[in-house]
Short mmCIF file of C-alpha atoms in Angstrom, two decimals:
data_model
loop_
_atom_site.label_atom_id
_atom_site.label_comp_id
_atom_site.label_asym_id
_atom_site.label_seq_id
_atom_site.Cartn_x
_atom_site.Cartn_y
_atom_site.Cartn_z
CA MET A 1 73.61 89.89 69.72
CA PRO A 2 74.65 93.57 69.93
CA GLY A 3 74.42 93.39 73.71
CA MET A 4 76.51 90.24 73.95
CA GLY A 5 79.10 91.61 71.55
CA LEU A 6 79.48 94.93 73.37
CA THR A 7 79.66 93.15 76.71
CA ALA A 8 82.43 90.86 75.41
CA ILE A 9 84.39 93.82 74.03
CA GLY A 10 84.03 95.67 77.33
CA LEU A 11 85.16 92.68 79.38
CA ALA A 12 88.18 92.16 77.13
CA GLY A 13 89.20 95.81 77.51
CA LEU A 14 88.79 95.75 81.28
CA THR A 15 90.88 92.59 81.47
CA LEU A 16 93.68 94.25 79.49
CA SER A 17 93.52 97.34 81.69
CA TYR A 18 93.56 95.63 85.07
CA ALA A 19 96.15 93.09 83.98
CA GLY A 20 98.57 96.01 83.40
CA ILE A 21 99.03 95.32 79.68
CA ALA A 22 97.58 98.71 78.68
CA HIS A 23 99.86 100.44 81.21
CA THR A 24 100.16 103.91 79.73
CA PHE A 25 96.48 104.40 78.88
CA ILE A 26 95.05 102.47 81.82
CA ASP A 27 92.75 105.26 83.08
CA GLY A 28 91.28 105.87 79.64
CA MET A 29 90.84 102.14 79.05
CA HIS A 30 89.00 101.82 82.37
CA ALA A 31 86.52 104.53 81.45
CA LEU A 32 85.96 103.50 77.82
CA THR A 33 85.70 99.75 78.28
CA GLY A 34 83.64 100.12 81.46
CA LEU A 35 81.13 102.28 79.60
CA THR A 36 81.10 99.81 76.69
CA MET A 37 80.42 96.92 79.04
CA PHE A 38 77.54 98.70 80.78
CA VAL A 39 75.96 99.69 77.46
CA GLY A 40 76.29 96.08 76.36
CA LEU A 41 74.60 94.88 79.53
CA ILE A 42 71.70 97.27 78.93
CA PHE A 43 71.24 95.93 75.39
CA LEU A 44 71.60 92.38 76.66
CA ALA A 45 69.01 92.79 79.40
CA ALA A 46 66.57 94.54 77.04
CA GLY A 47 66.98 91.80 74.44
CA ILE A 48 66.38 89.00 76.94
CA LEU A 49 63.29 90.65 78.38
CA ASP A 50 61.90 91.38 74.95
CA GLY A 51 62.59 88.18 73.03
CA GLY A 52 64.06 85.71 75.47
CA VAL A 53 67.47 84.08 75.40
CA SER A 54 68.79 83.43 71.89
CA THR A 55 69.63 79.81 71.09
CA SER A 56 71.53 80.43 67.84
CA ASN A 57 75.05 79.10 67.40
CA ARG A 58 76.44 82.64 67.24
CA ALA A 59 74.80 83.51 70.56
CA LYS A 60 76.16 80.34 72.14
CA ALA A 61 79.67 81.09 70.86
CA THR A 62 79.49 84.66 72.14
CA THR A 63 78.22 83.42 75.51
CA LEU A 64 81.16 81.04 75.79
CA VAL A 65 83.59 83.88 75.00
CA VAL A 66 81.99 86.17 77.62
CA LEU A 67 81.98 83.43 80.26
CA SER A 68 85.58 82.43 79.49
CA ILE A 69 86.82 86.00 79.81
CA ALA A 70 84.79 86.70 82.95
CA LEU A 71 85.71 83.44 84.70
CA GLY A 72 89.37 83.63 83.67
CA PHE A 73 89.77 87.20 84.83
CA GLY A 74 87.70 86.51 87.94
CA MET A 75 89.91 83.58 88.97
CA TYR A 76 93.03 85.63 88.30
CA SER A 77 91.80 88.59 90.35
CA MET A 78 90.63 86.40 93.24
CA THR A 79 93.94 84.57 93.55
CA MET A 80 96.57 87.12 92.48
CA ASN A 81 95.50 90.46 93.96
CA SER A 82 96.34 91.69 97.46
CA SER A 83 93.16 93.68 98.21
CA ASN A 84 91.36 93.04 101.50
CA TYR A 85 87.97 93.77 99.95
CA THR A 86 87.86 91.27 97.08
CA VAL A 87 85.50 88.85 98.85
CA THR A 88 83.28 91.72 100.01
CA ILE A 89 82.97 93.13 96.49
CA ALA A 90 82.24 89.66 95.07
CA GLY A 91 79.50 89.19 97.68
CA ILE A 92 77.91 92.55 96.83
CA LEU A 93 77.94 91.71 93.12
CA MET A 94 76.28 88.33 93.78
CA ALA A 95 73.71 89.96 96.07
CA ILE A 96 72.79 92.27 93.20
CA ALA A 97 73.02 89.68 90.42
CA PHE A 98 70.93 86.83 91.88
CA PRO A 99 67.72 88.83 92.54
CA ALA A 100 68.09 90.49 89.13
CA ILE A 101 68.42 87.09 87.42
CA ILE A 102 65.40 85.70 89.29
CA ILE A 103 63.21 88.72 88.48
CA SER A 104 64.30 88.67 84.82
CA TYR A 105 63.48 84.96 84.58
CA LEU A 106 60.06 85.46 86.16
CA TYR A 107 59.26 88.33 83.78
CA MET A 108 60.13 86.06 80.88
CA LYS A 109 58.45 82.82 82.02
CA HIS A 110 55.85 83.83 84.60
CA PRO A 111 54.95 87.49 84.14
CA ALA A 112 51.99 87.13 86.48
CA TYR A 113 54.31 86.46 89.45
CA ALA A 114 57.04 88.85 88.49
CA LYS A 115 55.38 92.10 89.51
CA PRO A 116 54.55 91.17 93.12
CA ILE A 117 57.98 89.58 93.67
CA GLY A 118 59.70 92.64 92.17
CA ALA A 119 57.59 94.89 94.38
CA ILE A 120 58.45 92.85 97.49
CA VAL A 121 62.18 92.94 96.71
CA SER A 122 62.04 96.69 96.05
CA MET A 123 60.10 97.41 99.26
CA ALA A 124 62.47 95.20 101.26
CA ALA A 125 65.49 96.99 99.88
CA ALA A 126 63.94 100.40 100.59
CA THR A 127 62.99 99.35 104.12
CA GLY A 128 66.50 98.11 104.82
CA ILE A 129 68.03 101.38 103.62
CA ILE A 130 65.56 103.45 105.68
CA MET A 131 66.18 101.40 108.84
CA TRP A 132 69.95 101.61 108.38
CA VAL A 133 69.84 105.40 108.04
CA ALA A 134 67.29 105.83 110.84
CA PHE A 135 69.21 103.77 113.41
CA GLY A 136 72.48 105.35 112.36
CA ILE A 137 71.24 108.94 112.72
CA PHE A 138 68.56 108.90 115.45
CA SER A 139 69.42 105.91 117.62
CA ALA A 140 73.21 105.85 117.64
CA PRO A 141 74.75 105.58 121.14
CA ASP A 142 76.30 108.70 122.66
CA THR A 143 79.98 109.04 122.06
CA TYR A 144 80.77 108.96 125.78
CA MET A 145 79.53 105.35 125.90
CA ILE A 146 82.11 104.29 123.32
CA PRO A 147 85.74 104.10 124.42
CA GLN A 148 87.65 106.72 122.49
CA GLN A 149 91.11 105.91 121.27
CA VAL A 150 93.48 108.81 121.23
CA GLY A 151 95.54 108.61 118.09
CA VAL A 152 99.09 109.87 118.06
CA GLU A 153 100.02 111.47 114.78
CA GLU A 154 103.31 110.17 113.56
CA PRO A 155 105.50 112.49 111.53
CA GLU A 156 105.28 111.87 107.81
CA GLU A 157 108.24 109.99 106.46
CA ASP A 158 110.22 111.82 103.84
CA ILE A 159 110.19 109.51 100.84
CA THR A 160 112.01 111.92 98.54
CA PRO A 161 114.95 109.99 97.07
CA SER A 162 118.36 111.35 98.00
CA GLY A 163 121.74 110.88 96.41
CA PRO A 164 124.03 112.37 93.78
CA ILE A 165 122.10 113.80 90.81
CA PHE A 166 122.71 112.68 87.23
CA ALA A 167 121.01 115.12 84.85
CA ILE A 168 119.49 114.20 81.47
CA GLU A 169 117.71 116.68 79.20
CA ILE A 170 114.81 116.06 76.84
CA LEU A 171 116.00 118.39 74.11
CA ALA A 172 114.05 121.14 72.35
CA GLU A 173 112.31 120.09 69.11
CA SER A 174 112.94 116.42 69.94
CA ALA A 175 109.32 115.67 68.98
CA GLN A 176 110.35 115.97 65.33
CA GLU A 177 111.54 112.60 64.06
CA GLY A 178 115.27 112.56 63.33
CA ASN A 179 116.21 115.33 65.77
CA PRO A 180 118.39 114.66 68.84
CA ASP A 181 116.12 113.71 71.72
CA TYR A 182 117.65 112.71 75.08
CA SER A 183 121.02 114.12 76.13
CA PRO A 184 123.11 112.16 76.82
CA ASP A 185 121.68 109.49 74.54
CA VAL A 186 123.56 106.80 76.46
CA ALA A 187 123.74 107.69 80.15
CA VAL A 188 126.17 105.67 82.28
CA VAL A 189 125.10 106.11 85.89
CA PRO A 190 126.55 104.47 89.03
CA GLN A 191 123.94 102.69 91.11
CA GLY A 192 122.78 104.91 93.98
CA HIS A 193 122.51 108.09 91.91
CA ILE A 194 119.26 109.92 91.27
CA VAL A 195 118.59 110.41 87.55
CA GLU A 196 116.73 113.63 86.68
CA TRP A 197 115.12 114.10 83.27
CA THR A 198 114.24 117.75 82.54
CA ASN A 199 111.89 118.49 79.64
CA VAL A 200 113.30 121.60 77.93
CA ASP A 201 111.04 121.04 74.92
CA THR A 202 107.75 122.90 74.44
CA VAL A 203 105.61 119.73 74.22
CA ALA A 204 104.97 116.85 76.60
CA HIS A 205 107.12 113.69 76.57
CA THR A 206 107.55 110.54 78.64
CA VAL A 207 110.43 108.47 79.97
CA THR A 208 109.13 104.89 79.68
CA SER A 209 111.13 101.68 79.89
CA THR A 210 110.70 99.55 76.76
CA GLU A 211 110.69 96.42 78.90
CA GLY A 212 107.04 95.88 79.71
CA PHE A 213 106.23 99.32 78.26
CA GLY A 214 106.74 101.06 81.59
CA GLU A 215 106.91 98.07 83.91
CA LEU A 216 110.35 99.09 85.22
CA PHE A 217 109.86 102.87 85.21
CA ASP A 218 107.42 105.29 83.62
CA SER A 219 107.24 109.05 84.07
CA SER A 220 103.75 109.49 82.56
CA LEU A 221 103.48 112.81 80.72
CA ILE A 222 106.26 115.31 81.52
CA ASN A 223 105.06 118.76 80.52
CA ALA A 224 107.41 121.51 79.35
CA GLY A 225 109.76 122.52 82.16
CA GLU A 226 108.86 119.59 84.41
CA ILE A 227 111.29 117.06 85.92
CA PHE A 228 111.06 113.30 86.37
CA THR A 229 113.36 111.62 88.91
CA LEU A 230 114.37 107.97 89.16
CA ASP A 231 116.19 106.36 92.09
CA THR A 232 118.70 103.93 90.58
CA ASN A 233 118.70 101.92 93.82
CA ASP A 234 115.42 100.46 92.51
CA LEU A 235 117.17 99.03 89.42
CA GLU A 236 119.62 96.17 89.02
CA VAL A 237 123.00 96.76 87.45
CA GLY A 238 122.51 96.51 83.69
CA GLU A 239 121.38 98.27 80.52
CA TYR A 240 117.86 99.69 80.12
CA GLU A 241 116.37 101.07 76.94
CA TYR A 242 113.64 103.69 77.25
CA LEU A 243 111.50 105.77 74.91
CA CYS A 244 108.82 108.44 74.70
CA ILE A 245 105.37 106.84 74.37
CA VAL A 246 104.04 109.97 72.63
CA HIS A 247 106.94 110.03 70.13
CA PRO A 248 108.19 106.40 69.94
CA TRP A 249 111.11 107.27 67.66
CA MET A 250 112.71 108.96 70.69
CA VAL A 251 114.84 106.13 72.11
CA ALA A 252 117.78 106.27 74.55
CA THR A 253 119.70 103.99 76.90
CA LEU A 254 120.31 104.09 80.65
CA VAL A 255 123.28 102.02 81.85
CA ILE A 256 123.42 101.31 85.59
CA GLU A 257 126.93 100.49 86.82
CA ALA A 258 127.98 99.01 90.13
CA PRO A 259 128.75 101.73 92.70
CA LYS A 260 132.32 102.99 92.50
CA GLU A 261 134.60 103.74 95.41
CA PRO A 262 135.15 107.51 95.73
CA THR A 263 138.41 108.89 94.36
CA LYS A 264 140.30 110.23 97.37
CA VAL A 265 142.07 113.56 97.72
CA ALA A 266 143.95 114.38 100.93
CA ILE A 267 144.55 117.77 102.52
CA PRO A 268 147.98 117.00 104.03
CA GLU A 269 149.36 118.28 107.29
CA GLY A 270 150.92 121.73 106.97
CA ALA A 271 148.75 122.71 103.97
CA ALA A 272 147.88 126.01 105.66
CA ILE A 273 151.50 127.17 105.42
CA PRO A 274 152.36 128.89 102.09
CA GLU A 275 155.86 127.69 101.30
CA ASP A 276 157.73 126.26 98.33
CA GLY A 277 157.30 122.53 97.81
CA GLN A 278 154.23 122.33 100.07
CA ILE A 279 151.40 120.14 98.73
CA TYR A 280 148.02 121.65 99.46
CA TYR A 281 145.71 119.05 97.91
CA ASP A 282 147.09 115.59 97.15
CA PRO A 283 146.80 115.18 94.20
CA GLU A 284 146.43 118.82 93.18
CA THR A 285 145.28 117.86 89.65
CA LEU A 286 142.81 115.01 89.33
CA ASP A 287 141.60 113.39 86.07
CA ILE A 288 138.28 111.49 86.36
CA THR A 289 135.27 110.45 84.27
CA ILE A 290 131.66 111.66 84.50
CA GLY A 291 129.80 110.13 87.42
CA THR A 292 132.89 109.81 89.65
CA THR A 293 132.61 110.80 93.29
CA VAL A 294 135.62 112.61 94.79
CA SER A 295 136.22 112.47 98.53
CA TRP A 296 138.40 115.11 100.22
CA ASN A 297 139.78 114.25 103.67
CA ASN A 298 141.25 116.94 105.93
CA ALA A 299 144.37 115.30 107.37
CA ASP A 300 145.68 118.66 108.59
CA THR A 301 145.41 120.00 112.13
CA THR A 302 143.48 123.15 111.17
CA VAL A 303 140.25 123.95 109.34
CA HIS A 304 140.02 124.11 105.52
CA THR A 305 137.39 124.22 102.76
CA VAL A 306 136.95 122.71 99.31
CA THR A 307 135.23 125.49 97.35
CA SER A 308 134.78 125.58 93.58
CA GLY A 309 136.02 128.62 91.67
CA LYS A 310 139.20 130.66 91.36
CA ALA A 311 140.17 132.61 94.46
CA PRO A 312 138.60 134.85 95.54
CA GLU A 313 135.61 134.17 93.21
CA ILE A 314 133.24 131.35 94.23
CA ASP A 315 131.21 129.83 91.37
CA GLY A 316 128.80 127.85 93.58
CA ILE A 317 129.21 124.41 91.96
CA PHE A 318 130.37 122.78 95.19
CA ASP A 319 131.45 123.92 98.62
CA SER A 320 132.36 121.80 101.62
CA GLY A 321 131.89 124.54 104.17
CA MET A 322 134.28 124.52 107.12
CA MET A 323 136.08 121.17 107.42
CA SER A 324 137.63 120.51 110.82
CA ALA A 325 140.58 118.15 111.25
CA GLY A 326 139.50 114.64 110.20
CA ASP A 327 136.38 115.78 108.31
CA THR A 328 135.47 114.45 104.86
CA PHE A 329 133.62 116.08 101.97
CA GLU A 330 132.27 114.27 98.88
CA PHE A 331 131.01 115.56 95.55
CA THR A 332 129.91 113.67 92.42
CA PHE A 333 130.80 115.19 89.05
CA THR A 334 128.00 114.68 86.51
CA ASP A 335 129.24 117.15 83.86
CA SER A 336 132.45 117.20 81.86
CA GLY A 337 134.86 120.11 82.08
CA THR A 338 137.66 121.59 84.19
CA PHE A 339 136.76 122.52 87.77
CA ASP A 340 139.06 124.77 89.80
CA TYR A 341 138.75 124.92 93.56
CA PHE A 342 140.51 126.47 96.55
CA CYS A 343 140.37 126.92 100.34
CA THR A 344 138.53 130.08 101.39
CA PHE A 345 140.62 130.31 104.59
CA HIS A 346 143.92 129.80 102.76
CA PRO A 347 143.36 130.96 99.14
CA TRP A 348 146.86 129.90 98.07
CA MET A 349 145.62 126.32 98.41
CA VAL A 350 144.28 125.45 94.93
CA GLY A 351 143.36 122.27 93.07
CA ILE A 352 141.91 121.18 89.71
CA VAL A 353 139.53 118.37 88.72
CA ASN A 354 139.39 117.45 85.03
CA VAL A 355 136.23 115.53 84.11
CA GLU A 356 135.88 113.70 80.78
#
């Protein structure tokens, strides 16, 4: 009974792990429930060899539970997974299980025949291993007899997500219940942006979608000072609640909006000439909301820049570099505030962006 019970518990845990239900602790569940199952199998085998198969109602009920879990999970894994090695693994398991069952049965019913059969199986297995190794090491054909395929190394594809950054902070002391946790608590982000969570706390946190407990996105543990990024192109437009698995009272919302058209600012013709009534950036003062992308187009016939700061001081927030006639520069504003900018070639050209 202890063996059957432990085996059932182990199988149940493994089923939960591989089914993705225990998403956050899947590695730990694998190790713990796998060990439990193997211990149960040891007890089970020892009990069968010592006293035979139990015929009590409790043993029959436990057997039905074990078989139901094993067969149910087995059918699910055979039909729903995409691995190319499922059939191979199943064959290896059957090749191990059938001889073990036969030898165990013979030990229980016909002990006189069990020892020679066990010895034959053991010697056959050892011989097969020895022959495999021997032929592989000492009798393998020379490499010049085997056509060699020259592989061409392809450059690794850069899978780092790119796009405008929307920054969210995991605040200091947010592990204490009741304290502010994620800032902003409700983040409204246009689709196509990259969301970056930075842990400025001294303890580890997670960013885990409440839907499916990490099915949509899950950072795992973010240690102090680390960053987790999320490409919003992978999410549909909508509202997503997320939390910290370690501190589940830390809850915030991520709102994905449909991409917005950039707000346009023109650098009109003649902007390089400092004269009364001349418009240098059209409009010179722009009022927008957080997350808005502004696009500057150089409609003049000479080069200009769009450089943040107050002339001649550059603050480094954004800089278009040299924009030739017809060039465009875009920048997404993810923080509120007033942003002054100017043209480094013609410092009398100034503009302001107010972000709320």
